Coordinates of C-alpha atoms and ligand atoms in Angstrom, one line a residue:
M29 CA -10.0 -0.2 13.8
L30 CA -11.0 -2.8 10.8
Q31 CA -10.8 -1.5 7.2
Y32 CA -12.3 -3.9 4.2
Q33 CA -12.8 -3.0 0.4
G34 CA -15.8 -3.7 -1.7
K35 CA -17.4 -2.4 -4.8
A36 CA -18.9 0.8 -4.4
V37 CA -22.6 1.1 -5.4
F38 CA -23.9 4.3 -4.7
K39 CA -21.5 7.5 -4.0
A40 CA -22.4 8.6 -0.5
I41 CA -21.1 8.2 2.8
A42 CA -22.9 6.5 5.9
I43 CA -21.9 6.5 9.4
G44 CA -23.6 4.8 12.1
K45 CA -24.2 1.5 13.9
L46 CA -23.6 -1.7 12.2
K47 CA -26.5 -4.3 12.2
I48 CA -25.6 -7.9 11.2
V49 CA -28.4 -9.3 9.4
Q50 CA -28.5 -13.2 10.0
H51 CA -30.2 -14.8 7.1
R52 CA -32.8 -17.5 7.8
E53 CA -31.2 -21.0 8.6
V54 CA -31.8 -23.6 5.9
T55 CA -35.0 -25.2 5.7
A56 CA -36.1 -27.8 8.1
V57 CA -37.9 -30.9 6.9
T58 CA -41.2 -30.7 7.9
K59 CA -43.3 -33.9 8.0
S60 CA -43.9 -34.2 4.2
G61 CA -46.9 -36.1 2.7
T62 CA -47.5 -38.2 -0.3
P63 CA -46.1 -36.9 -3.8
A64 CA -49.6 -35.9 -4.4
E65 CA -50.0 -33.8 -1.4
E66 CA -46.4 -32.2 -1.6
E67 CA -47.4 -31.1 -5.2
Q68 CA -50.5 -29.8 -4.2
K69 CA -48.6 -27.6 -1.4
Y70 CA -46.1 -26.6 -3.9
L71 CA -48.7 -25.4 -6.4
A72 CA -50.8 -23.6 -3.8
A73 CA -47.6 -22.1 -2.2
K74 CA -46.3 -21.1 -6.0
A75 CA -50.0 -19.7 -6.8
K76 CA -49.4 -17.3 -3.2
A77 CA -46.2 -16.3 -4.3
K78 CA -47.5 -14.8 -7.7
E79 CA -50.0 -13.0 -5.8
Q80 CA -47.4 -11.4 -3.5
I81 CA -45.3 -10.7 -6.2
H82 CA -47.8 -8.9 -8.3
N83 CA -48.6 -6.8 -4.8
L84 CA -44.8 -6.0 -4.4
Y85 CA -44.7 -4.9 -8.6
Q86 CA -47.7 -2.5 -7.5
S87 CA -46.3 -1.1 -4.2
T88 CA -42.7 -0.6 -5.7
L89 CA -44.4 1.0 -8.9
Q90 CA -45.7 3.2 -6.4
S91 CA -43.1 4.2 -4.2
V92 CA -40.0 4.0 -6.8
G93 CA -41.4 4.0 -10.1
E94 CA -42.0 1.6 -13.2
K95 CA -38.2 1.2 -13.6
N96 CA -37.6 -0.4 -10.1
A97 CA -41.0 -2.5 -10.1
E98 CA -39.7 -4.4 -13.2
I99 CA -37.6 -6.4 -10.7
F100 CA -41.0 -8.0 -9.5
E101 CA -42.0 -8.4 -13.4
V102 CA -38.5 -10.3 -13.6
H103 CA -39.4 -12.4 -10.6
A104 CA -43.1 -13.4 -11.7
L105 CA -41.4 -14.5 -15.0
M106 CA -38.7 -16.7 -13.0
L107 CA -41.7 -18.0 -10.9
E108 CA -43.5 -19.0 -14.1
D109 CA -40.2 -20.7 -15.5
E110 CA -40.9 -24.1 -16.8
D111 CA -37.3 -25.8 -16.4
L112 CA -37.4 -24.8 -12.8
H113 CA -41.0 -25.7 -12.3
D114 CA -40.3 -29.2 -14.1
A115 CA -37.1 -29.7 -11.4
I116 CA -39.3 -29.1 -8.5
V117 CA -42.1 -31.2 -9.5
S118 CA -39.8 -34.0 -10.5
K119 CA -38.2 -34.2 -7.1
I120 CA -41.5 -34.0 -5.3
R121 CA -42.5 -37.1 -7.6
E122 CA -39.3 -38.7 -6.5
G123 CA -40.8 -38.4 -2.6
I124 CA -38.8 -35.4 -1.6
A125 CA -40.8 -33.0 0.4
A126 CA -42.3 -29.7 -1.3
E127 CA -39.9 -27.2 0.7
I128 CA -36.8 -29.1 0.1
A129 CA -37.3 -29.9 -3.6
V130 CA -38.0 -25.8 -4.1
E131 CA -35.1 -24.9 -2.1
D132 CA -32.6 -27.5 -3.9
S133 CA -34.1 -26.8 -7.3
G134 CA -33.5 -23.1 -6.9
F135 CA -29.9 -23.1 -5.5
E136 CA -29.1 -25.4 -8.7
T137 CA -30.8 -22.9 -11.1
A138 CA -29.1 -20.1 -9.0
Q139 CA -25.8 -21.9 -9.5
I140 CA -26.2 -21.8 -13.2
F141 CA -26.9 -18.2 -13.5
A142 CA -23.8 -17.4 -11.0
A143 CA -21.7 -19.4 -13.1
M144 CA -22.9 -17.3 -16.5
E145 CA -20.1 -15.0 -18.2
D146 CA -22.6 -12.1 -18.9
E147 CA -22.4 -9.9 -15.4
Y148 CA -26.2 -9.2 -15.5
M149 CA -27.0 -12.9 -16.1
R150 CA -24.7 -13.5 -13.0
A151 CA -26.5 -11.0 -10.7
R152 CA -29.7 -12.7 -11.5
S153 CA -28.7 -15.8 -9.5
V154 CA -29.8 -13.8 -5.8
D155 CA -33.4 -13.3 -7.6
I156 CA -33.9 -16.8 -8.2
M157 CA -33.2 -17.7 -4.5
D158 CA -35.6 -14.8 -3.5
V159 CA -38.5 -16.4 -5.6
C160 CA -37.5 -19.9 -4.2
R161 CA -37.3 -18.5 -0.9
R162 CA -41.0 -17.0 -1.1
V163 CA -42.3 -20.1 -2.3
V164 CA -40.6 -22.3 0.5
D165 CA -41.9 -19.5 3.4
N166 CA -45.4 -20.2 2.0
I167 CA -45.0 -23.8 1.9
L168 CA -44.0 -23.7 5.6
G169 CA -46.6 -20.9 6.3
R170 CA -43.6 -18.5 7.4
E171 CA -44.3 -15.0 7.4
E172 CA -42.7 -12.9 5.0
K173 CA -39.4 -11.9 6.6
T174 CA -38.7 -8.1 6.8
I175 CA -35.6 -7.0 8.8
R176 CA -36.8 -5.0 11.9
L177 CA -34.6 -2.0 13.1
E178 CA -34.7 -0.4 16.7
E179 CA -32.5 2.4 15.4
P180 CA -30.7 3.7 12.2
S181 CA -28.2 1.4 11.2
I182 CA -26.1 0.5 8.3
L183 CA -27.2 -3.1 7.6
Y184 CA -24.5 -5.8 6.6
S185 CA -25.3 -9.6 5.3
S186 CA -24.3 -12.2 2.8
D187 CA -26.7 -10.5 0.6
F188 CA -30.2 -8.9 0.5
T189 CA -32.8 -9.8 -1.9
P190 CA -34.7 -7.2 -3.8
S191 CA -37.9 -7.9 -1.7
E192 CA -36.1 -7.3 1.4
V193 CA -34.9 -3.9 0.1
V194 CA -38.0 -2.5 -0.9
N195 CA -39.6 -3.7 2.5
L196 CA -36.8 -2.1 4.3
D197 CA -37.7 1.1 6.8
K198 CA -35.9 3.3 4.9
S199 CA -36.2 5.7 7.7
K200 CA -34.0 3.5 9.8
V201 CA -31.5 2.5 7.0
L202 CA -28.6 4.5 6.8
G203 CA -26.9 2.2 4.1
F204 CA -25.9 -1.2 3.3
I205 CA -22.9 -3.6 2.9
T206 CA -22.8 -7.0 1.4
I207 CA -20.3 -9.8 1.5
L208 CA -21.7 -11.2 -1.8
G209 CA -23.4 -9.4 -4.6
S210 CA -22.5 -7.1 -7.9
T211 CA -22.9 -3.6 -8.8
N212 CA -25.3 -4.9 -11.3
S213 CA -27.9 -6.9 -9.0
H214 CA -31.3 -5.8 -8.5
T215 CA -30.4 -4.9 -5.1
A216 CA -27.4 -2.6 -6.2
I217 CA -30.0 -1.0 -8.8
L218 CA -32.3 -0.2 -6.0
A219 CA -30.0 1.1 -3.8
R220 CA -29.1 3.5 -6.7
T221 CA -32.4 4.7 -6.7
L222 CA -33.1 4.9 -3.3
A223 CA -30.2 7.0 -2.8
L224 CA -28.6 4.4 -0.3
P225 CA -24.9 4.7 0.3
S226 CA -24.0 1.0 -0.5
V227 CA -21.2 -1.4 -1.1
V228 CA -21.3 -4.7 -2.6
N229 CA -19.0 -7.5 -2.6
M230 CA -16.9 -6.8 0.5
R231 CA -16.3 -10.5 0.4
E232 CA -15.1 -10.9 4.4
N233 CA -17.6 -12.5 7.1
L234 CA -17.8 -10.6 10.0
D235 CA -18.9 -12.6 13.3
M236 CA -21.4 -10.9 15.5
Q237 CA -19.3 -9.6 17.9
Y238 CA -19.0 -6.5 15.4
D239 CA -23.2 -6.0 15.5
G240 CA -23.8 -2.6 17.2
K241 CA -20.2 -1.5 16.6
M242 CA -19.5 2.1 14.8
C243 CA -19.3 1.8 11.3
V244 CA -18.4 4.3 8.1
L245 CA -19.1 3.3 4.7
N246 CA -17.3 5.1 2.0
G247 CA -19.8 4.3 -1.2
I248 CA -17.9 6.6 -3.3
T249 CA -14.3 4.4 -2.8
G250 CA -16.0 1.0 -1.8
E251 CA -14.1 1.5 1.6
I252 CA -15.6 0.2 5.1
F253 CA -14.1 1.0 8.4
I254 CA -15.5 -0.6 11.8
D255 CA -15.0 0.6 15.2
P256 CA -13.5 3.6 12.9
D257 CA -10.6 5.7 15.0
K258 CA -11.2 9.2 16.1
T259 CA -9.4 11.0 13.0
T260 CA -11.1 8.4 10.6
L261 CA -14.3 9.1 12.0
E262 CA -13.9 12.9 12.0
K263 CA -12.5 12.7 8.4
Y264 CA -15.5 11.3 7.1
E265 CA -18.2 13.1 9.1
K266 CA -16.5 16.0 7.5
L267 CA -16.6 14.7 4.0
Q268 CA -20.1 13.8 4.6
A269 CA -21.4 17.2 5.6
E270 CA -19.7 18.4 2.7
L271 CA -21.2 16.3 0.3
A272 CA -24.3 16.9 1.7
E273 CA -23.7 20.8 1.2
A274 CA -22.5 20.3 -2.5
K275 CA -25.5 18.4 -3.1
I276 CA -27.7 21.1 -2.3
R277 CA -25.5 23.6 -4.5
Q278 CA -25.7 21.1 -7.3
E279 CA -29.6 20.7 -7.1
A280 CA -30.0 24.5 -7.5
V281 CA -28.7 24.8 -11.0
R282 CA -30.8 21.7 -12.2
G283 CA -32.9 23.1 -15.3
K284 CA -30.4 26.0 -15.3
K285 CA -27.8 26.7 -18.4
S286 CA -24.3 26.0 -18.0
I287 CA -23.3 29.6 -18.2
T288 CA -20.4 31.7 -16.7
Q289 CA -20.8 34.9 -14.7
D290 CA -19.9 36.7 -17.7
G291 CA -22.3 34.9 -20.0
E292 CA -20.1 32.2 -21.9
K293 CA -22.4 29.2 -22.4
I294 CA -20.5 25.7 -22.3
A295 CA -22.8 22.7 -23.4
V296 CA -22.5 20.1 -20.9
Y297 CA -23.3 16.9 -22.8
C298 CA -23.3 13.4 -21.7
N299 CA -21.4 10.3 -22.5
I300 CA -23.5 7.1 -23.1
G301 CA -22.9 3.4 -24.1
G302 CA -26.5 2.3 -25.0
V303 CA -30.2 3.6 -25.2
K304 CA -31.0 2.9 -21.6
D305 CA -28.5 5.3 -20.7
C306 CA -30.7 8.5 -22.4
E307 CA -32.8 8.1 -19.4
K308 CA -29.8 8.9 -16.8
V309 CA -28.9 11.9 -19.3
I310 CA -32.3 13.3 -18.7
E311 CA -32.7 12.7 -15.0
N312 CA -29.1 14.3 -14.6
D313 CA -30.4 17.0 -16.7
G314 CA -27.7 16.4 -19.3
E315 CA -27.9 19.3 -22.0
G316 CA -27.6 16.3 -24.8
V317 CA -25.3 13.5 -25.9
G318 CA -21.7 14.2 -26.6
L319 CA -20.9 10.6 -27.3
F320 CA -22.7 7.7 -28.0
R321 CA -20.0 5.0 -28.0
S322 CA -21.8 3.0 -30.6
E323 CA -19.5 0.1 -30.7
F324 CA -21.4 -1.3 -27.7
L325 CA -24.1 -1.9 -30.2
F326 CA -21.3 -4.0 -32.3
L327 CA -20.0 -5.6 -29.2
E328 CA -23.3 -7.2 -28.0
S329 CA -23.8 -8.6 -31.4
K330 CA -23.0 -11.9 -32.6
D331 CA -22.5 -10.5 -36.2
Y332 CA -22.0 -7.0 -37.7
P333 CA -25.4 -5.2 -36.6
T334 CA -27.7 -4.5 -39.6
E335 CA -28.4 -1.0 -41.0
N336 CA -31.9 -1.3 -39.6
T337 CA -30.8 -2.6 -36.2
Q338 CA -28.7 0.1 -35.9
F339 CA -31.2 2.7 -37.2
E340 CA -33.8 1.4 -34.8
V341 CA -31.3 2.1 -31.9
Y342 CA -30.1 5.5 -33.3
K343 CA -33.7 6.5 -33.5
Q344 CA -34.7 5.9 -30.5
I345 CA -31.8 8.1 -29.0
A346 CA -32.7 10.9 -31.3
S347 CA -36.6 10.6 -29.9
M348 CA -35.5 10.5 -26.6
M349 CA -33.0 13.5 -26.6
G350 CA -35.9 15.5 -28.7
D351 CA -34.1 18.8 -29.6
K352 CA -31.4 17.8 -27.6
L353 CA -27.9 17.0 -29.8
A354 CA -27.2 13.6 -29.8
I355 CA -23.6 12.7 -31.7
I356 CA -23.2 9.2 -32.6
R357 CA -19.8 8.0 -32.7
T358 CA -18.9 5.4 -35.6
M359 CA -18.0 2.3 -34.0
D360 CA -14.4 2.1 -32.5
I361 CA -13.9 -1.3 -32.5
G362 CA -10.2 -2.8 -32.1
A363 CA -7.5 -2.3 -29.4
D364 CA -9.4 -3.4 -25.9
K365 CA -12.9 -3.6 -27.4
Q366 CA -12.6 -7.0 -29.5
A367 CA -15.8 -8.5 -31.3
D368 CA -15.1 -12.3 -32.5
Y369 CA -17.0 -11.8 -35.6
F370 CA -14.7 -8.8 -36.8
H371 CA -11.8 -11.9 -36.9
L372 CA -9.3 -9.2 -36.1
P373 CA -5.7 -10.6 -36.3
K374 CA -4.0 -10.7 -33.0
E375 CA -1.4 -7.7 -32.5
E376 CA 1.7 -7.1 -30.7
N377 CA 0.4 -3.4 -29.9
P378 CA -3.5 -3.4 -29.9
A379 CA -3.6 0.1 -28.9
L380 CA -1.2 1.1 -31.8
G381 CA -3.1 -1.2 -34.1
Y382 CA -5.9 -2.0 -36.2
R383 CA -8.8 0.2 -35.0
S384 CA -11.8 1.8 -35.9
I385 CA -11.4 3.9 -39.1
R386 CA -8.5 2.0 -39.9
I387 CA -10.8 -1.2 -40.2
C388 CA -13.3 0.7 -42.2
F389 CA -10.9 1.5 -44.8
D390 CA -10.8 -2.3 -45.4
R391 CA -14.1 -3.3 -44.8
P392 CA -15.7 0.1 -46.1
E393 CA -19.3 -1.3 -46.1
I394 CA -19.0 -1.3 -42.4
M395 CA -18.7 2.8 -42.3
H396 CA -21.3 3.0 -45.4
T397 CA -23.9 1.1 -43.2
Q398 CA -23.6 3.0 -40.3
L399 CA -23.6 6.1 -41.9
R400 CA -26.8 5.2 -43.5
A401 CA -28.3 4.3 -40.1
I402 CA -27.1 7.5 -38.6
Y403 CA -28.3 9.4 -41.5
R404 CA -32.0 8.1 -41.3
A405 CA -32.0 8.6 -37.6
S406 CA -31.2 12.3 -38.1
H407 CA -35.0 12.8 -39.3
Y408 CA -36.1 11.6 -36.0
G409 CA -34.1 14.4 -33.8
N410 CA -31.0 16.4 -33.7
V411 CA -28.3 13.8 -34.8
A412 CA -24.8 14.2 -35.6
A413 CA -22.1 11.8 -36.4
M414 CA -18.4 11.8 -35.0
I415 CA -15.6 9.8 -36.5
P416 CA -12.9 8.6 -34.0
M417 CA -9.2 7.9 -34.1
I418 CA -8.2 10.2 -37.1
I419 CA -4.8 10.9 -38.1
A420 CA -5.2 12.6 -41.5
V421 CA -7.2 15.0 -43.7
E422 CA -7.3 12.0 -46.4
E423 CA -9.5 10.0 -43.7
V424 CA -11.7 12.9 -43.5
L425 CA -12.5 13.2 -47.1
W426 CA -12.8 9.6 -47.3
V427 CA -15.6 9.5 -44.8
K428 CA -17.1 12.7 -46.0
E429 CA -17.1 10.8 -49.7
I430 CA -18.9 7.9 -48.2
A431 CA -21.5 10.3 -46.2
K432 CA -22.1 12.0 -49.8
K433 CA -22.8 8.9 -51.4
V434 CA -25.3 7.7 -48.5
R435 CA -27.1 11.3 -48.9
E436 CA -27.6 10.8 -52.5
E437 CA -28.7 7.1 -52.3
L438 CA -31.2 8.0 -49.6
K439 CA -32.6 10.7 -51.6
Q440 CA -33.3 8.5 -54.7
E441 CA -34.7 5.9 -52.1
G442 CA -37.1 8.8 -50.9
I443 CA -36.1 8.0 -47.3
P444 CA -36.1 11.2 -44.9
F445 CA -32.8 12.8 -43.6
N446 CA -31.4 15.7 -42.4
A447 CA -29.1 16.8 -45.1
E448 CA -27.3 19.3 -42.9
M449 CA -26.4 17.0 -40.1
Q450 CA -23.1 17.6 -38.6
I451 CA -19.9 15.5 -39.2
G452 CA -17.1 16.0 -36.8
I453 CA -14.3 14.2 -35.7
M454 CA -12.5 13.2 -32.4
I455 CA -9.0 14.6 -31.7
E456 CA -7.4 11.8 -29.8
T457 CA -3.9 11.4 -31.4
P458 CA -1.4 14.0 -31.4
A459 CA -1.4 13.8 -35.4
A460 CA -5.1 14.9 -35.5
A461 CA -4.3 17.3 -32.7
I462 CA -1.1 18.9 -34.7
C463 CA -2.9 19.1 -37.6
S464 CA -6.1 20.4 -36.6
D465 CA -5.9 23.5 -38.3
L466 CA -6.0 21.6 -41.5
L467 CA -8.6 19.1 -40.5
A468 CA -10.7 21.8 -39.3
E469 CA -11.6 23.1 -42.5
H470 CA -13.3 19.6 -43.6
V471 CA -15.4 19.0 -40.3
D472 CA -18.6 20.8 -38.4
F473 CA -16.8 20.1 -35.1
F474 CA -14.0 18.5 -33.0
S475 CA -14.5 16.4 -29.9
I476 CA -11.5 16.2 -27.8
G477 CA -10.9 12.3 -26.9
S478 CA -8.6 13.1 -23.9
N479 CA -8.6 9.2 -22.8
D480 CA -6.6 8.2 -26.2
L481 CA -4.8 11.7 -26.7
T482 CA -3.4 10.9 -23.1
Q483 CA -2.4 7.4 -23.9
Y484 CA -0.7 8.6 -27.2
T485 CA 0.5 11.6 -26.1
L486 CA 2.3 10.4 -23.1
A487 CA 3.2 6.8 -24.6
V488 CA 1.0 5.5 -21.7
D489 CA -0.9 2.4 -22.3
R490 CA -4.4 3.2 -21.1
Q491 CA -4.9 -0.7 -20.0
N492 CA -1.9 -0.9 -18.1
E493 CA -2.6 -0.7 -14.6
M494 CA 1.2 -0.5 -13.7
L495 CA 1.2 2.8 -15.6
E496 CA -1.5 4.7 -13.8
K497 CA 0.5 6.9 -12.2
I498 CA 2.4 8.2 -14.7
A499 CA -0.5 8.8 -17.0
D500 CA -0.6 12.5 -15.8
T501 CA -3.9 14.0 -17.3
H502 CA -2.2 17.5 -16.5
H503 CA 0.5 16.9 -18.5
K504 CA 1.5 20.4 -19.8
A505 CA 2.0 18.5 -23.2
L506 CA -1.8 17.3 -23.2
L507 CA -3.0 20.7 -21.9
R508 CA -0.9 22.6 -24.8
L509 CA -2.4 20.1 -27.2
I510 CA -5.9 20.8 -26.3
E511 CA -5.7 24.7 -26.4
M512 CA -3.9 24.3 -29.8
V513 CA -7.0 22.3 -31.0
V514 CA -9.8 24.7 -29.5
K515 CA -7.9 27.5 -31.2
N516 CA -7.6 25.9 -34.4
A517 CA -11.2 25.0 -34.3
H518 CA -12.2 28.5 -33.5
K519 CA -10.2 30.0 -36.4
A520 CA -12.0 27.7 -38.7
N521 CA -15.5 28.7 -36.9
I522 CA -16.3 25.4 -35.9
W523 CA -16.9 24.5 -32.0
A524 CA -14.8 22.0 -29.9
G525 CA -15.4 19.9 -27.1
I526 CA -14.0 17.4 -24.9
C527 CA -15.6 14.0 -24.5
G528 CA -12.9 12.1 -22.6
E529 CA -12.7 11.3 -18.9
L530 CA -11.0 14.8 -18.7
A531 CA -14.2 16.8 -19.1
A532 CA -15.4 16.0 -15.7
D533 CA -12.0 17.0 -14.2
L534 CA -13.3 19.9 -11.9
S535 CA -9.7 21.2 -11.2
L536 CA -9.2 21.7 -15.0
T537 CA -12.5 23.5 -15.6
E538 CA -10.9 26.9 -15.4
F539 CA -8.6 26.0 -17.8
F540 CA -11.1 24.9 -20.1
V541 CA -13.2 27.8 -19.8
G542 CA -10.4 29.7 -20.0
I543 CA -9.4 28.2 -23.4
G544 CA -12.8 28.9 -24.9
I545 CA -14.1 25.2 -25.0
D546 CA -17.7 25.3 -26.2
E547 CA -18.9 21.6 -25.0
L548 CA -17.8 18.9 -22.1
S549 CA -19.5 15.6 -22.4
V550 CA -19.6 13.6 -19.4
S551 CA -20.9 10.8 -17.2
P552 CA -24.5 11.9 -16.2
P553 CA -23.9 12.0 -12.5
Y554 CA -21.3 14.9 -13.3
V555 CA -23.6 17.1 -15.2
L556 CA -24.8 19.3 -12.5
P557 CA -21.1 19.1 -10.4
L558 CA -19.8 20.5 -13.9
R559 CA -22.6 23.1 -14.4
E560 CA -22.1 24.3 -10.8
K561 CA -18.5 24.9 -11.4
I562 CA -19.2 26.7 -14.9
C563 CA -21.7 29.1 -13.2
N564 CA -19.3 30.2 -10.6
L565 CA -16.5 31.0 -12.9
T566 CA -15.8 34.3 -14.8
A567 CA -14.2 33.4 -18.3
K568 CA -12.1 36.3 -18.2
N569 CA -10.9 35.9 -15.2
C570 CA -10.1 32.2 -15.9
K571 CA -6.0 32.1 -15.7
I572 CA -4.7 29.6 -18.6
K573 CA -0.7 30.3 -18.4
K574 CA -0.2 28.4 -15.2
Y575 CA -1.3 25.2 -16.8
L576 CA 0.5 25.4 -19.8
Ligands
PEP1161 C1 -11.5 9.2 -25.6 O1 -10.7 8.6 -26.1 O2 -11.4 9.9 -24.9 C2 -12.6 8.8 -25.7 C3 -13.7 9.5 -25.4 O3 -12.8 7.4 -26.5 P1 -12.7 6.1 -25.8 O4 -12.7 6.4 -24.2 O5 -14.0 5.5 -26.2 O6 -11.4 5.7 -26.5
MG1162 MG1 -11.1 6.9 -27.6

């Protein structure tokens, strides 16, 4: 049995025969004509490619929707790219055959993309290759390449282009593995939409002797087993069957409320990092946004995002979520999230350092601008604001003072906003948890940031891989703090939720329901599994003592 590790793309298991797909050999030089003739060949092939891409766009639109069809809009733009075109034409005019000029220029451009810092841009290099390969095929009069499969198989190749993936006979593809590629590539995006178990970036060249061998692909962990032994095979067959059953059960709670057998309703919200993620919230039946990490907006910018830039983003989120609550967390820059233009000093202990509200104290304009943008967006949906990294009542009072000033300003300026907008805080420091009785008097809700609360309670740096084993998220200290926070919230008649990763830990759902948690905010794919779990519990029977 051979075992490899790649990057998991779509969380499912595939078991079946491995099919090694070899990509076409390097283009053979055909008899070339004069530069003028070669240029004509290239232009005709390019025009044909344009038509083919348009057709692919249309068929993808029909089969898997607009979002996935966008891939071919990107291809159409790449085909028209002036720099690429100029490079090809100049090579042809130097006497190089059209197909070689296209292939070489495509390769050079793809290399530029592959070296880019941004992961999304890096992932575009395969698209350039795909587009150029199409033009080359047209020049040489080669048929569009489709991967033919005799029987259901797990495909393995250096990489698959989006064109190959959309043309696959889906009834025969059990999953795919690539040697290269990133989880951000269009191929990976398509695999997720098509719900194809897949692992990319396995970084191991298999030779043809493995073609047809039995293979297990674990799209949850990224593990790949070739020629698995009996125990491994049985283990994964069982897991595959369990996953299929769980999926059926989870689908049954789609569109339903997250409510226990004895009628306790828990809001199951989602954590998001940008506007695009709202689609995932809707797709996965999330009941709202429990945490929008607004600092991503700051991290993507070259300078402090203006009030209007922020407003547009928050407004879009508010509108997309409609009546559903969308909690916008004020920026949490600092520690592991650094933006150059903040010019933050280098620190010995960044996690215990200059971060979020602590920066805002010295630069109040950041908080003021952000609260203005959030208040303005509150007119377009059901928006709330949430402040991270709180350790003291004074900080809350300071923020509320700014919020009051913002409301007065907007009123004077005649700008509509929701004057009743909830303002909550994150409980992610032991100080905030221990003083939650005092803090509860000044806010509308608590959201427990269990990621940081674990880090600060256990003195375990969340960035330090060596400490992963001792970062025990079931530690009684942490669970006791959580119980205390929820109790204090309820004493003050406010609601309390959890938006750290712990919210999705199904082995703790009984505990959370037992202590009366009001909301759990998780990554979109966890909504249905969590709802299913909640729906099967009876709150009054949930035992909490054993956790404390
Ligand atoms: C947390 O700390 O649990 C949290 C949700 O915030 P972040 O992970 O962004 O620090
Ligand atoms: Mg945090």
